[in-house]
mmCIF file of C-alpha atoms in Angstrom:
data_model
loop_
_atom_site.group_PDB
_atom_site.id
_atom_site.type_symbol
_atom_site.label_atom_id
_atom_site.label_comp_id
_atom_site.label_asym_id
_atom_site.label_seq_id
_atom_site.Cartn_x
_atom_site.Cartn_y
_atom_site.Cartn_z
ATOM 1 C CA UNK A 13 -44.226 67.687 -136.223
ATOM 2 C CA UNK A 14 -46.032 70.884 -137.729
ATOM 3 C CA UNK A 15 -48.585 72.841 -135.509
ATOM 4 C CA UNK A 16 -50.769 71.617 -138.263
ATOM 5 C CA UNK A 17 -50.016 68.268 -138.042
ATOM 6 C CA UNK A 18 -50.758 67.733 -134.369
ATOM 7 C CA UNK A 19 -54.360 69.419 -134.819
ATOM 8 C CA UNK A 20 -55.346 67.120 -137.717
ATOM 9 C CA UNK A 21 -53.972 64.450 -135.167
ATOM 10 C CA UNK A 22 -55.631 65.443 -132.083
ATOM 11 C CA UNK A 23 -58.817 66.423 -133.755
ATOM 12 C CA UNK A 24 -58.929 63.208 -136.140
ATOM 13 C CA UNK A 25 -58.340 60.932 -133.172
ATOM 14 C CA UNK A 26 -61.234 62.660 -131.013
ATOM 15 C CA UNK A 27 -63.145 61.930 -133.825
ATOM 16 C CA UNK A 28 -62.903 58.194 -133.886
ATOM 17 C CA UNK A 29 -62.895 58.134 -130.004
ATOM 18 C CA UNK A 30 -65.212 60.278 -129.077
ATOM 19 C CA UNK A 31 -67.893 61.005 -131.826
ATOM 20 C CA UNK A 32 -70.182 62.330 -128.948
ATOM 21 C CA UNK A 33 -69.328 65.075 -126.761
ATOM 22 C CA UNK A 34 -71.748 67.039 -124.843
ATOM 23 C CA UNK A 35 -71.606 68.447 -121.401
ATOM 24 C CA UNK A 36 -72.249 66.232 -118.827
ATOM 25 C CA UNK A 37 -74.253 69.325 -116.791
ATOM 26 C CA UNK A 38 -77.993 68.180 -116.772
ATOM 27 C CA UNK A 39 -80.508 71.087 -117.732
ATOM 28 C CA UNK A 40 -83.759 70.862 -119.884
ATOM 29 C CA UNK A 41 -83.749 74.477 -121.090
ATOM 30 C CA UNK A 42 -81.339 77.412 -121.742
ATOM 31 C CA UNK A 43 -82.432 78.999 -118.496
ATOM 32 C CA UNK A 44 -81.477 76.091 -116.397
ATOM 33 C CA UNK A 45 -78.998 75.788 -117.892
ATOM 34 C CA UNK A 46 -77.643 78.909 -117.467
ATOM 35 C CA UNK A 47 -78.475 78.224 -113.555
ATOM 36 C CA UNK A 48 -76.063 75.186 -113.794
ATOM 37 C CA UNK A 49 -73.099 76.678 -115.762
ATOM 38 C CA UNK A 50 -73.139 79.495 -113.087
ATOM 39 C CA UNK A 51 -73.126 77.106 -110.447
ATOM 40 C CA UNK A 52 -70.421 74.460 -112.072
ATOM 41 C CA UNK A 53 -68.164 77.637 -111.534
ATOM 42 C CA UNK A 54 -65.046 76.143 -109.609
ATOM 43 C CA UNK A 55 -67.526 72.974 -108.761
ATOM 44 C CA UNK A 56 -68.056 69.803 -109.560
ATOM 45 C CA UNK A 57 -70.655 69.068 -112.584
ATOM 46 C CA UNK A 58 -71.996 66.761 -110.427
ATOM 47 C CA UNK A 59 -72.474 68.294 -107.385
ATOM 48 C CA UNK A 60 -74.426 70.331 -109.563
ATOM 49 C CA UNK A 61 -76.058 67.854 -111.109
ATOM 50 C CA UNK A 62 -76.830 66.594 -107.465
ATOM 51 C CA UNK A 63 -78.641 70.102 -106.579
ATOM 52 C CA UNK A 64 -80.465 71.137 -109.577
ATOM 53 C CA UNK A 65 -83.008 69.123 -109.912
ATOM 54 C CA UNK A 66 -85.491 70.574 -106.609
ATOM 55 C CA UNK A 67 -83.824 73.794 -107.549
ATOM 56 C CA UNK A 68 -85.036 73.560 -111.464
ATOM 57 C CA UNK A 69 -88.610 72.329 -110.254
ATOM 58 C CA UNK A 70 -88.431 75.140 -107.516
ATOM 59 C CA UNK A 71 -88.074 77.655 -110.194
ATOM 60 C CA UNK A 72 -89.269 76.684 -113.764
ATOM 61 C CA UNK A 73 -88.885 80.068 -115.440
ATOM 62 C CA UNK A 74 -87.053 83.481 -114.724
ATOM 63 C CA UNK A 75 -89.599 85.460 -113.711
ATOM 64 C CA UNK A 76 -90.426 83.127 -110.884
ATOM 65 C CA UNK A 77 -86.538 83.230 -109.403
ATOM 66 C CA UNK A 78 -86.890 86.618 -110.247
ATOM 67 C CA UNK A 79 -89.011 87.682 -107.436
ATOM 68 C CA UNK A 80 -87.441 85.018 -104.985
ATOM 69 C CA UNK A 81 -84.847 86.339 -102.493
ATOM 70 C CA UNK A 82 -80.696 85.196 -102.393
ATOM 71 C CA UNK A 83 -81.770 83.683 -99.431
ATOM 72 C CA UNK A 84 -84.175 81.222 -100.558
ATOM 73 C CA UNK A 85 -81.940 80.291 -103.555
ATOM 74 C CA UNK A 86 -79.338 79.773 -100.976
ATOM 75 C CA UNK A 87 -81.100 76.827 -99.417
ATOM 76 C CA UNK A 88 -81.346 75.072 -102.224
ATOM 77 C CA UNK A 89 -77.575 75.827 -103.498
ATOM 78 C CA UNK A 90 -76.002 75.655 -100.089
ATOM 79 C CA UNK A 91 -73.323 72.913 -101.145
ATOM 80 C CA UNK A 92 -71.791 73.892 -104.170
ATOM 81 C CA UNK A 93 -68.886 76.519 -104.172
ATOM 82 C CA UNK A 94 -69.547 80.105 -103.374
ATOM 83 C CA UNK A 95 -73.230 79.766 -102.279
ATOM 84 C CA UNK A 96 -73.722 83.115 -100.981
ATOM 85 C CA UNK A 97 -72.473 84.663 -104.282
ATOM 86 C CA UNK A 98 -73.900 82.619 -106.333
ATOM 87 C CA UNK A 99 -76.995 83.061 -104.567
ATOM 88 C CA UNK A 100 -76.947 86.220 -105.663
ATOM 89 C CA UNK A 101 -75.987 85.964 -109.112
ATOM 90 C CA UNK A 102 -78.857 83.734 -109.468
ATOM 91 C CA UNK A 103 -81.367 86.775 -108.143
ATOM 92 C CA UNK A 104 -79.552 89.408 -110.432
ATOM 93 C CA UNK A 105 -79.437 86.896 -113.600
ATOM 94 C CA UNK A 106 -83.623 86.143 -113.366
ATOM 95 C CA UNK A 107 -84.168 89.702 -113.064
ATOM 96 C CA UNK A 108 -81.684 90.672 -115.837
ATOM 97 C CA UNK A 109 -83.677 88.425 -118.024
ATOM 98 C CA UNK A 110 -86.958 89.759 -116.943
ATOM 99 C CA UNK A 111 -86.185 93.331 -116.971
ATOM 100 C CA UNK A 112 -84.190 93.291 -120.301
ATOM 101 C CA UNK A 113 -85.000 90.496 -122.432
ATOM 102 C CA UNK A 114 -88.224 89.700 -121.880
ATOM 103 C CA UNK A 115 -87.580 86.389 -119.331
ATOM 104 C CA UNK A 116 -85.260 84.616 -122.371
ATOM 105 C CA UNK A 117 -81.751 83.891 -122.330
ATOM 106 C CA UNK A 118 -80.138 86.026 -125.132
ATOM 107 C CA UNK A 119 -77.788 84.410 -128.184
ATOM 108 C CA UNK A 120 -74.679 87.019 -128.219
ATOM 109 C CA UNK A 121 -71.493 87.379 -126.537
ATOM 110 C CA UNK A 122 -72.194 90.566 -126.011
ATOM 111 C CA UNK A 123 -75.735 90.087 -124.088
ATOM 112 C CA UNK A 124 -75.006 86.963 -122.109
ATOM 113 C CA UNK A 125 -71.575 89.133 -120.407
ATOM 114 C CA UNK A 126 -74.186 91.624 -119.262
ATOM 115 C CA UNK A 127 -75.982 89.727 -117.109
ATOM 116 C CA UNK A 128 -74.733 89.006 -113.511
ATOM 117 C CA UNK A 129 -72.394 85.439 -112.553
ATOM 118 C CA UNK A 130 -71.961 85.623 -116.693
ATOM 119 C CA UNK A 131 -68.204 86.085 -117.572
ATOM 120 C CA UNK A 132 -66.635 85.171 -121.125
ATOM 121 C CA UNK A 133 -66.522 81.402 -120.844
ATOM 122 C CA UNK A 134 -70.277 81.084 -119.041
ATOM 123 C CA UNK A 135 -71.279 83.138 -122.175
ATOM 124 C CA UNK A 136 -69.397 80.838 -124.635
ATOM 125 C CA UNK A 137 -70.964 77.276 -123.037
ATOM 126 C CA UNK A 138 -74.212 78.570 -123.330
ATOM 127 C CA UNK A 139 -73.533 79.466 -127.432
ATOM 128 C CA UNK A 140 -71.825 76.578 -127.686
ATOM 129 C CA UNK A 141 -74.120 74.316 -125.765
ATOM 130 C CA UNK A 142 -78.264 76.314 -125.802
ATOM 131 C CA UNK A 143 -77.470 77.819 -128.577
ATOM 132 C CA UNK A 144 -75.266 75.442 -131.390
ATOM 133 C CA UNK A 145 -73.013 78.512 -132.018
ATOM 134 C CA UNK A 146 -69.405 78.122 -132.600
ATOM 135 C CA UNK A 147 -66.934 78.863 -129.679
ATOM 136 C CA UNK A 148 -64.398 78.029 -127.313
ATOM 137 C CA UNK A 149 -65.060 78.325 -123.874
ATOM 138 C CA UNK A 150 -61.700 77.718 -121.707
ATOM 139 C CA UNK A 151 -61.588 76.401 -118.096
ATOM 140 C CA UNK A 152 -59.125 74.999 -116.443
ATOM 141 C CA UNK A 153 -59.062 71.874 -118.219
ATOM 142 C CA UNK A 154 -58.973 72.810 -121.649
ATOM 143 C CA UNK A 155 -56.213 75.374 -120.846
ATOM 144 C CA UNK A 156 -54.193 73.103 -119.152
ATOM 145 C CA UNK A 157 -54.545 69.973 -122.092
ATOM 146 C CA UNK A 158 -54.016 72.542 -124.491
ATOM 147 C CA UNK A 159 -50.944 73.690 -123.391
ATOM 148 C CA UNK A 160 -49.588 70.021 -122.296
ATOM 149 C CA UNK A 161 -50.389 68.843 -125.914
ATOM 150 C CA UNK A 162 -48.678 71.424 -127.592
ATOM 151 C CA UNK A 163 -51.620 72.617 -129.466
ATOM 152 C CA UNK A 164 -50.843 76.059 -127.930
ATOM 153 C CA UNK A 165 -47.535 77.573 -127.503
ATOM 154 C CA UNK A 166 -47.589 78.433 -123.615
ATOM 155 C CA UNK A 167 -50.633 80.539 -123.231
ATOM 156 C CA UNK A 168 -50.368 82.387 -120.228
ATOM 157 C CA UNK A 169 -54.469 83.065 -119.866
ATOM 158 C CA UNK A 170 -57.918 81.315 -121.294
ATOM 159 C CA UNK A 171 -58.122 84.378 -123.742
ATOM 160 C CA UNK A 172 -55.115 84.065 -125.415
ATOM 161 C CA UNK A 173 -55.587 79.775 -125.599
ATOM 162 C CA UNK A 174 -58.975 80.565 -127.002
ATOM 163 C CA UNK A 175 -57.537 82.634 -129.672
ATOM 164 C CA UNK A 176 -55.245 80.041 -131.284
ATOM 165 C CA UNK A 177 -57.539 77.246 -130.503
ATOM 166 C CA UNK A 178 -60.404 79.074 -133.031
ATOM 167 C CA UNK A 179 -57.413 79.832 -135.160
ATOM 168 C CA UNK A 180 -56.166 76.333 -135.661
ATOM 169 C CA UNK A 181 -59.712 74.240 -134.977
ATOM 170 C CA UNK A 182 -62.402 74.098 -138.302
ATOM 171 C CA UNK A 183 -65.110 75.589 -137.186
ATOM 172 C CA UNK A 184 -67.626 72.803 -137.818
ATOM 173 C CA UNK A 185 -65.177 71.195 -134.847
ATOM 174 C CA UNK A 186 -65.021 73.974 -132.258
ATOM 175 C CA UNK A 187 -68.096 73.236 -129.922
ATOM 176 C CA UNK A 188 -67.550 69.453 -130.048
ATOM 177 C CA UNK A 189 -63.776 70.072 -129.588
ATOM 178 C CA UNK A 190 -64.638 72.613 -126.703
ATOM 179 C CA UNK A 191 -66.142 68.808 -124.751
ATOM 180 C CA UNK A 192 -63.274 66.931 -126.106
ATOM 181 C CA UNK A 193 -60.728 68.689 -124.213
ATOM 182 C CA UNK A 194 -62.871 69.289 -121.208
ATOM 183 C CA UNK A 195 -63.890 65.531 -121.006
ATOM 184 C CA UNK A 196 -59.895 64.102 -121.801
ATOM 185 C CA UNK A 197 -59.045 66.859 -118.839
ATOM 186 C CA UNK A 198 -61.506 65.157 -116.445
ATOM 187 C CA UNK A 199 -60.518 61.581 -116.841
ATOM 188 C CA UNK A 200 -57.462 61.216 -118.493
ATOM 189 C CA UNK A 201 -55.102 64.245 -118.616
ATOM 190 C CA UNK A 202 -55.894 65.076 -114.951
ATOM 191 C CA UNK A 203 -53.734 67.810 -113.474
ATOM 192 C CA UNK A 204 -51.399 66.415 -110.813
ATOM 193 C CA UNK A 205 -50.776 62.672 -112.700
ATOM 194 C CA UNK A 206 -51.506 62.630 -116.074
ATOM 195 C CA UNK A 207 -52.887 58.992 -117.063
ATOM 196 C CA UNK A 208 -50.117 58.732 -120.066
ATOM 197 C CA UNK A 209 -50.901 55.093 -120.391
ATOM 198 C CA UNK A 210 -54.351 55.256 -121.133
ATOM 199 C CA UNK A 211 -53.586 58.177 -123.176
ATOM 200 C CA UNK A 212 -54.285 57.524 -127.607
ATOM 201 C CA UNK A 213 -53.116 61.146 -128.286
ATOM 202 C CA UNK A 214 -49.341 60.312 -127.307
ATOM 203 C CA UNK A 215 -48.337 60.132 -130.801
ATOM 204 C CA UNK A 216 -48.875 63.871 -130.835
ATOM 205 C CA UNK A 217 -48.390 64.916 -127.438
ATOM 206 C CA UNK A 218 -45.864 67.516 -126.648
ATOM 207 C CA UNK A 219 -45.668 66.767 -122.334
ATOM 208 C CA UNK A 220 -45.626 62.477 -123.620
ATOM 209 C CA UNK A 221 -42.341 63.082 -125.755
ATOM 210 C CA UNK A 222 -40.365 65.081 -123.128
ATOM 211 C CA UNK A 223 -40.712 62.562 -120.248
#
């Protein structure tokens, strides 16, 4: 089977599976949801979930967060991962927005990765998801389906499996794709026992052939 062939595969059978795909972090505008993609950083989406909701109400708009303190945040983010961090990204993002783009949450790469608790693939949900903008943001579980599928060749970090997934994926799939992998990660190709038996994309899976 051709590189090519196991995209059309993977991507036609997502299609007839899984015709919606969104993230499954609850937010009701791109600031809050900027506050939960920091947050779902090595968490749960729904401990996140759990928290935002007196933390959204708590703090409708940036310039209101921005003159809160870390430890006020804190109390309301106190059981995700990282809280005292995070806390602080939180401060430094509201005032970023205030001070520098007058309380919105910019549309480019290269704005979003200036603003604090914002790395590469924070900046790529929120262009993918806020924005409709076509990316490939790459956590742990659409690095490790990737490379267990076979639709990259080994990557050995989320930059280089982002590169050949853009390559290979039309670009009026990449954001949907970006859930696709994220959501078969979560509840079917889970890291320590993939559930192979449940699994449509076999046909075209690399790990599925060599067992």
């Amino acid at each position: 089977m051709t590189k090519k062939e196991r995209y059309t595969g993977v991507i036609s059978w997502f299609e007839k599976k899984m015709p919606v795909a969104e993230t499954e972090l609850h937010y009701d505008n791109p600031f809050h949801l900027l506050i939960a993609v920091i947050l779902s950083a090595q968490c749960t989406d729904k401990r996140v979930n759990m928290i935002t909701p007196p933390l959204f109400e708590a703090y409708p708009t940036p310039e209101v967060m921005a003159v809160s303190s870390t430890d006020a945040i804190y109390h309301y983010i106190k059981s995700v991962s990282y809280p005292n961090n995070k806390a602080k990204n939180l401060l430094g993002m509201a005032k970023k927005l205030v001070d520098d783009f007058g309380g919105k949450v910019p549309d480019s790469m290269e704005e979003l990765e200036t603003i604090p608790g914002v790395g590469r693939k924070t900046a790529n949900v929120m262009l993918i998801v806020a924005f409709n903008k076509p990316a490939m943001p790459v956590d742990t579980h659409v690095f490790r389906v990737s490379n267990r599928i076979g639709l990259t060749d080994n990557s050995k970090n989320p930059e280089q499996t982002e590169r050949e997934l853009i390559k290979y994926i039309p670009t009026k799939y990449l954001s949907k794709a970006h859930h696709w992998l994220i959501l078969h990660g979560r509840y079917i190709c889970v890291a320590r026992k993939p559930k192979c038996e449940e699994c449509g994309l076999t046909p075209y899976c690399k790990f599925f052939s060599k067992k």
